[in-house]
Amino acid sequence: MFTPHTPKDVEVMLKTIGIEKVEDLFTEIPEKYRFPELKLPLGLTEMEAAEELESIANANGSTKTLLNFIGAGAYDHYVPAVVDMLLRRGEFYTAYTPYQPEISQGTLQAIFEYQSLICELTGMDVANASHYDGATAAAEAVILAYHHFKGKRTKFLLSRAVNPQYREVVRTYMRGNQAVSILGDDPETGIDASMDKLIAQIDAETGLVMVQYPDFFGRVIDYKPLIEAAHNAGALVAVAVNPTALGILTPPGEIGADIVFGEGQPLGIPLSFGGPYLGIFAVTNDLLRKISGRLVGETVDNAGRLAYVLTLTAREQHIRREKASSNICTNQGLMALASTIYLSLLGKKGFEAVSNLCYQKAHYAAAQISAIQGYKQVFSETPFFHEFVIRSPQPAAHLLEDLRAYDILGGYDLSKDYPELDNCLLIAVTEKIAKEDIDLLHDALIEVTHD
Amino acid sequence: MTEPTIFELSSPGRQGVRFPVSDVPEVEVPAEFRRKDLPLPELAEIDVVRHFTRISQKNYAIDLGFYPLGSCTMKYNPKINEETSRLPGFAFTHPLQPEDTVQGNLYLMYTLQEWLKEIAGFAGVSLQPAAGAHGELTGVLIIQKYHADRGDTQRTRILIPDSAHGTNPASSAMSGFEVVHLPSDARGNVDLNALRELCDERLAGLMLTNPNTLGLFDENVTAVIEMVHSAGGLVYGDGANLNALLGIVRPGDLGFDIMHINLHKTFSTPHGGGGPGSGPVAVAPALVEYLPDPVVAIIEPGSEDLPPLYGYAHPAKSIGRVKAFNGHFGMLVRAYTYISMHGKEGLRNIAEKSVLNANYLLAKIKGVYHLPYDRRCMHEFVVEGMWPDAPGIRAFDIAKRLIDYNFHPPTNYFPLIVHEALMIEPTETESLETLDAFADAMLKIAVEARENPDLLHEAPHNAPVGRCDEVRAAKQLILRARKA
Amino acid sequence: MNFPAELKYAQTDEWVRVENGIAIVGISDYAQDALGDVVYFEFSVEAGDQVKAGGQLGQVDSAKASSEVILPVSGVVTEINEAVSDNAEIINNDPYGEAWLVKIKMDNPAELENLLTAEAYQAYRLG
């Protein structure tokens, strides 16, 4: 299978080492614990394993078998065949971190192109080679701001309309730092699109204000007043983005964001039950030295040829050790490559088309559903992208369960994270959803509401 | 040959893929939010395919040859993993689907948790962490909350041996701990006297890699752990080197309290040019309730007719979430596939062959390359890449010359406690012939170092590019492509 | 390698020159040579800060290494050398002149006695 040793090979090797049997290699292991009897099943052949895994996979419903309107941070987009074909080249996926630039130019150039594409998309100056996902990128934004102000600003404001999982991860990351307070996302501050209550909390202690664009509810909010207020107080602003929306919407870099980050999964990465995804992270030139994670830069080799290398490595954990601001030592290499191929292939026109299709279909869906008696679009006065909130006449959990009889995953139940949004559903629509699918959801909602 | 960037290859008007026209009534995007310009490249499908195929060919990879990168466990990545993880039932499931629609995924995660517990000897596992360093952060946060919950807030120090990975101190510092360095003794073990002096009421924990980064199994490991425990501290095991221990010894049995497991090393998930990894964290009974939220559990036991119902459980004292959703699920499917194909005998065979390969290779080059800690190694070993009679030759030069022999260089300049370190981990998937060819190259380079040192200084000679000017890169800081 | 006799040195490779009760601080020729090509310097202090000897003055990065620069004396920072932030290469070119780092109005000039003479520092570094 995966070990090529013949009995004769083993014999030759033992003789060279100067021992009699393989067990002799392990005499330094405390005898009491040596060679435990593991309670595991017997090994399967490839054919058997393939069958078993298929039967496990078949025990799931998926977006291939169910009509899916769940988004809430992960989106079901079409991924062209080219993306996975290229990703599966052994030269990419069986390589490691490009520590040896002479034989890693493929990985390095791909990351360089990834950084460039993310800069263009977000309107920012510099992007790193990626973080683990959108949520951990949010935590890295807070860490960056904390170090940027050398620990002197200790208040970090997160809008309540930032993805609840992002906020949870920020809190976990910062739990060891007693000096820091994470504020702004309490029910009092609320989810009003005006952002007035959040802006009112910005002061001289504030290191960072974090908002999302489109926000967790899909709303497209004008953050210029908030950014101005934050900058006046000397604070940084981080904007979480859905990259798909930036195909048609003004990027945060153009309205003064200091940090733009987000979940890159919509860029050609399968849903895959939540991972592996891609943490996008980009900053202005002013924060270039503060960015954690890998960066690839252009240089030349000893013959003057163009080459790419990992650069500014002195910031990283393997050199700075406990003085490093972050412990990250890899990036999401293969996922960054997937998004690079996806964006190159779709290009200016294709990406704009996907973005616009999402926008159009979501607006049709919102109009259809809010026309049903008893259903109302919440925040209907605020522009939205491809996700919107519907208040239904019954608890969202019941509604979603009823829709399952129609093989529909009707959306995300918001009441769990937002008690003030009882009976509310978050519905996402991507380019994969046809008009008939929306009509099907509409009709199913009418039927389940009769009861 | 230099390959232009995708921006330089762009030609206005090209489009690599088309999408259907909208089938719903058109609405306008509000002008105030409408993007003015979308400066993405424009290429045809064939341009994209050729571009990425061409640059891929400038990479070295496991599929091309031997990759003895110490502490990285660059073993062969089975192709079946890539098939199973892409099954539509896995790849097209949304992480927020109702639990009853994803029983297959939850069963797989639950079973993998159980298997990892059994393999490493622990009581609980979280599959959430995204990578080894992320698992470390998770583990250190667990140590922090465990002491805080007990009112032991004066425990502010984490001890880290000088042979540790750089991520250990960084993870500890991120979690608010003071890092205290712990020296190694003359045999490469933790210095027990130094440890004894640091075992006081300020001790929160010790982060120990075993086998350590010298490839040595700490001969006093149980004494070390006992000393930390009796001072009230916890012992964190860096699982980077678990490959050597599969079916040989369970770290949990040795007394470790927490360990992260690198699925991308030990359990064959691909390294992907630097990620995605996957770093599940395993813990002893007292720490199960501190694991990240949520874990997968059996919610309703099964019966003769029905399988159990799997779902999410929320550990009572959890440190919270460390990542969105369910961890790197795609990597979990690969690791599950790999473990299911090995079973208990197969896993022990992995460890045995990885240690056999390392000791064989060591026997072949020892004497020509100085071995600073002359002991039997586990799955990897560290030699010095320098000789008194070859002044000017450094580990770096040897590493670069290996490229000319079509091998990936070993890890160099790490661990920091060895001068001009070359850290070599062959893994179990390499054959006798491959090991012999690598040993021959190492021996030839040792001769070249004396006879023709410039050959080494100027290496590599036949790679896509030569040695790169890293100072220039750091000074000019060109971090994005120029527009065509 | 240059070890100007009129300066005092810390074992962590900083130098101090005293002018009118103000301590001017930089890093030594030995330190810049050991770091290699310096690409970046970041100050941890700003003008007006009350600082203590042993605290962090800044961080110096070369292409391959990163090192903390330590404050050799306590006092109030009166000036930092922005030229180093703008162009860190000058640390390699002129470590004792153009690349001074901070000026400190000393609280306790007696702290200077904890520092090494040029001769002692040279012996310490070059044996």
CSV table of N, CA and C in Angstrom, one decimal, chain A residues 169-222:
chain,number,residue,atom,x,y,z
A,169,VAL,N,-15.4,34.1,17.9
A,169,VAL,CA,-13.9,33.7,17.8
A,169,VAL,C,-13.0,34.9,18.3
A,170,VAL,N,-13.4,36.1,18.0
A,170,VAL,CA,-12.6,37.3,18.5
A,170,VAL,C,-12.5,37.2,20.0
A,171,ARG,N,-13.7,36.9,20.7
A,171,ARG,CA,-13.7,36.8,22.1
A,171,ARG,C,-12.8,35.7,22.6
A,172,THR,N,-12.8,34.5,21.9
A,172,THR,CA,-12.0,33.4,22.4
A,172,THR,C,-10.5,33.8,22.3
A,173,TYR,N,-10.1,34.4,21.1
A,173,TYR,CA,-8.7,34.7,20.9
A,173,TYR,C,-8.2,35.7,22.0
A,174,MET,N,-9.1,36.6,22.4
A,174,MET,CA,-8.6,37.7,23.3
A,174,MET,C,-8.8,37.4,24.7
A,175,ARG,N,-9.3,36.1,25.0
A,175,ARG,CA,-9.6,35.8,26.4
A,175,ARG,C,-8.4,35.9,27.4
A,176,GLY,N,-7.2,35.7,26.8
A,176,GLY,CA,-6.1,35.7,27.7
A,176,GLY,C,-5.6,37.1,28.0
A,177,ASN,N,-6.1,38.1,27.3
A,177,ASN,CA,-5.7,39.5,27.5
A,177,ASN,C,-6.7,40.3,28.3
A,178,GLN,N,-6.4,40.4,29.6
A,178,GLN,CA,-7.3,40.9,30.6
A,178,GLN,C,-7.6,42.4,30.3
A,179,ALA,N,-6.6,43.1,29.7
A,179,ALA,CA,-6.8,44.6,29.5
A,179,ALA,C,-7.8,44.9,28.5
A,180,VAL,N,-8.1,44.0,27.6
A,180,VAL,CA,-8.9,44.3,26.4
A,180,VAL,C,-10.4,44.1,26.7
A,181,SER,N,-11.2,45.1,26.2
A,181,SER,CA,-12.7,44.9,26.3
A,181,SER,C,-13.2,44.8,24.8
A,182,ILE,N,-14.1,43.8,24.6
A,182,ILE,CA,-14.7,43.7,23.3
A,182,ILE,C,-16.2,44.2,23.5
A,183,LEU,N,-16.6,45.2,22.9
A,183,LEU,CA,-17.9,45.9,23.1
A,183,LEU,C,-18.6,46.1,21.8
A,184,GLY,N,-19.8,46.7,22.0
A,184,GLY,CA,-20.5,47.2,20.8
A,184,GLY,C,-21.6,46.3,20.3
A,185,ASP,N,-21.5,45.0,20.6
A,185,ASP,CA,-22.5,44.1,20.0
A,185,ASP,C,-23.5,43.6,21.0
A,186,ASP,N,-23.8,44.4,22.0
A,186,ASP,CA,-24.8,44.1,23.0
A,186,ASP,C,-26.2,44.4,22.4
A,187,PRO,N,-27.3,43.8,23.0
A,187,PRO,CA,-28.6,44.1,22.5
A,187,PRO,C,-29.0,45.6,22.5
A,188,GLU,N,-28.4,46.3,23.6
A,188,GLU,CA,-28.7,47.7,23.7
A,188,GLU,C,-28.2,48.5,22.5
A,189,THR,N,-27.0,48.2,22.0
A,189,THR,CA,-26.5,49.0,20.8
A,189,THR,C,-27.4,48.6,19.6
A,190,GLY,N,-27.8,47.4,19.6
A,190,GLY,CA,-28.8,47.0,18.6
A,190,GLY,C,-28.3,46.8,17.2
A,191,ILE,N,-29.2,46.7,16.2
A,191,ILE,CA,-28.9,46.4,14.8
A,191,ILE,C,-29.4,47.5,13.9
A,192,ASP,N,-29.6,48.6,14.4
A,192,ASP,CA,-30.2,49.7,13.5
A,192,ASP,C,-29.2,50.1,12.4
A,193,ALA,N,-29.7,50.2,11.2
A,193,ALA,CA,-28.8,50.5,10.1
A,193,ALA,C,-28.1,51.9,10.2
A,194,SER,N,-28.6,52.8,11.0
A,194,SER,CA,-28.0,54.1,11.1
A,194,SER,C,-26.7,54.0,11.8
A,195,MET,N,-26.4,53.0,12.6
A,195,MET,CA,-25.1,52.8,13.3
A,195,MET,C,-24.9,53.9,14.4
A,196,ASP,N,-25.9,54.8,14.7
A,196,ASP,CA,-25.7,55.9,15.6
A,196,ASP,C,-25.2,55.4,17.0
A,197,LYS,N,-25.8,54.3,17.5
A,197,LYS,CA,-25.4,53.9,18.8
A,197,LYS,C,-24.0,53.3,18.9
A,198,LEU,N,-23.6,52.7,17.8
A,198,LEU,CA,-22.2,52.2,17.7
A,198,LEU,C,-21.3,53.4,17.6
A,199,ILE,N,-21.6,54.3,16.8
A,199,ILE,CA,-20.7,55.5,16.6
A,199,ILE,C,-20.6,56.2,17.9
A,200,ALA,N,-21.6,56.3,18.7
A,200,ALA,CA,-21.6,57.0,20.0
A,200,ALA,C,-20.6,56.4,21.0
A,201,GLN,N,-20.3,55.2,20.8
A,201,GLN,CA,-19.4,54.5,21.7
A,201,GLN,C,-17.9,54.7,21.3
A,202,ILE,N,-17.6,55.2,20.2
A,202,ILE,CA,-16.2,55.4,19.7
A,202,ILE,C,-15.6,56.5,20.6
A,203,ASP,N,-14.4,56.3,21.2
A,203,ASP,CA,-13.7,57.3,21.9
A,203,ASP,C,-12.2,57.1,21.8
A,204,ALA,N,-11.5,57.8,22.6
A,204,ALA,CA,-10.0,57.8,22.5
A,204,ALA,C,-9.4,56.5,22.9
A,205,GLU,N,-10.2,55.7,23.6
A,205,GLU,CA,-9.7,54.4,24.0
A,205,GLU,C,-9.9,53.3,23.0
A,206,THR,N,-10.7,53.7,21.9
A,206,THR,CA,-11.1,52.7,20.9
A,206,THR,C,-9.9,52.4,19.9
A,207,GLY,N,-9.6,51.1,19.8
A,207,GLY,CA,-8.5,50.8,18.9
A,207,GLY,C,-9.1,50.4,17.5
A,208,LEU,N,-10.3,49.8,17.5
A,208,LEU,CA,-10.8,49.3,16.3
A,208,LEU,C,-12.3,49.3,16.3
A,209,VAL,N,-12.9,49.6,15.2
A,209,VAL,CA,-14.3,49.4,15.0
A,209,VAL,C,-14.5,48.4,13.9
A,210,MET,N,-15.3,47.4,14.1
A,210,MET,CA,-15.5,46.4,13.1
A,210,MET,C,-16.9,46.3,12.6
A,211,VAL,N,-17.1,46.4,11.3
A,211,VAL,CA,-18.4,46.3,10.7
A,211,VAL,C,-18.4,45.3,9.6
A,212,GLN,N,-19.5,44.9,9.0
A,212,GLN,CA,-19.6,43.9,7.9
A,212,GLN,C,-20.3,44.5,6.7
A,213,TYR,N,-19.9,44.1,5.5
A,213,TYR,CA,-20.4,44.7,4.3
A,213,TYR,C,-20.4,43.7,3.2
A,214,PRO,N,-21.6,43.3,2.7
A,214,PRO,CA,-22.9,43.4,3.3
A,214,PRO,C,-22.9,42.8,4.7
A,215,ASP,N,-23.7,43.3,5.6
A,215,ASP,CA,-23.7,42.8,7.0
A,215,ASP,C,-24.3,41.5,7.1
A,216,PHE,N,-24.3,40.9,8.3
A,216,PHE,CA,-24.8,39.5,8.5
A,216,PHE,C,-26.2,39.4,8.0
A,217,PHE,N,-27.0,40.5,7.9
A,217,PHE,CA,-28.4,40.4,7.5
A,217,PHE,C,-28.5,40.7,6.0
A,218,GLY,N,-27.3,40.8,5.3
A,218,GLY,CA,-27.3,41.1,3.9
A,218,GLY,C,-27.4,42.6,3.5
A,219,ARG,N,-27.5,43.5,4.6
A,219,ARG,CA,-27.7,44.9,4.3
A,219,ARG,C,-26.5,45.6,3.8
A,220,VAL,N,-26.7,46.5,2.9
A,220,VAL,CA,-25.6,47.3,2.4
A,220,VAL,C,-25.7,48.7,3.0
A,221,ILE,N,-24.8,49.0,3.9
A,221,ILE,CA,-24.9,50.2,4.7
A,221,ILE,C,-23.8,51.2,4.3
A,222,ASP,N,-24.1,52.5,4.3
A,222,ASP,CA,-23.1,53.5,4.0
A,222,ASP,C,-22.3,53.7,5.3
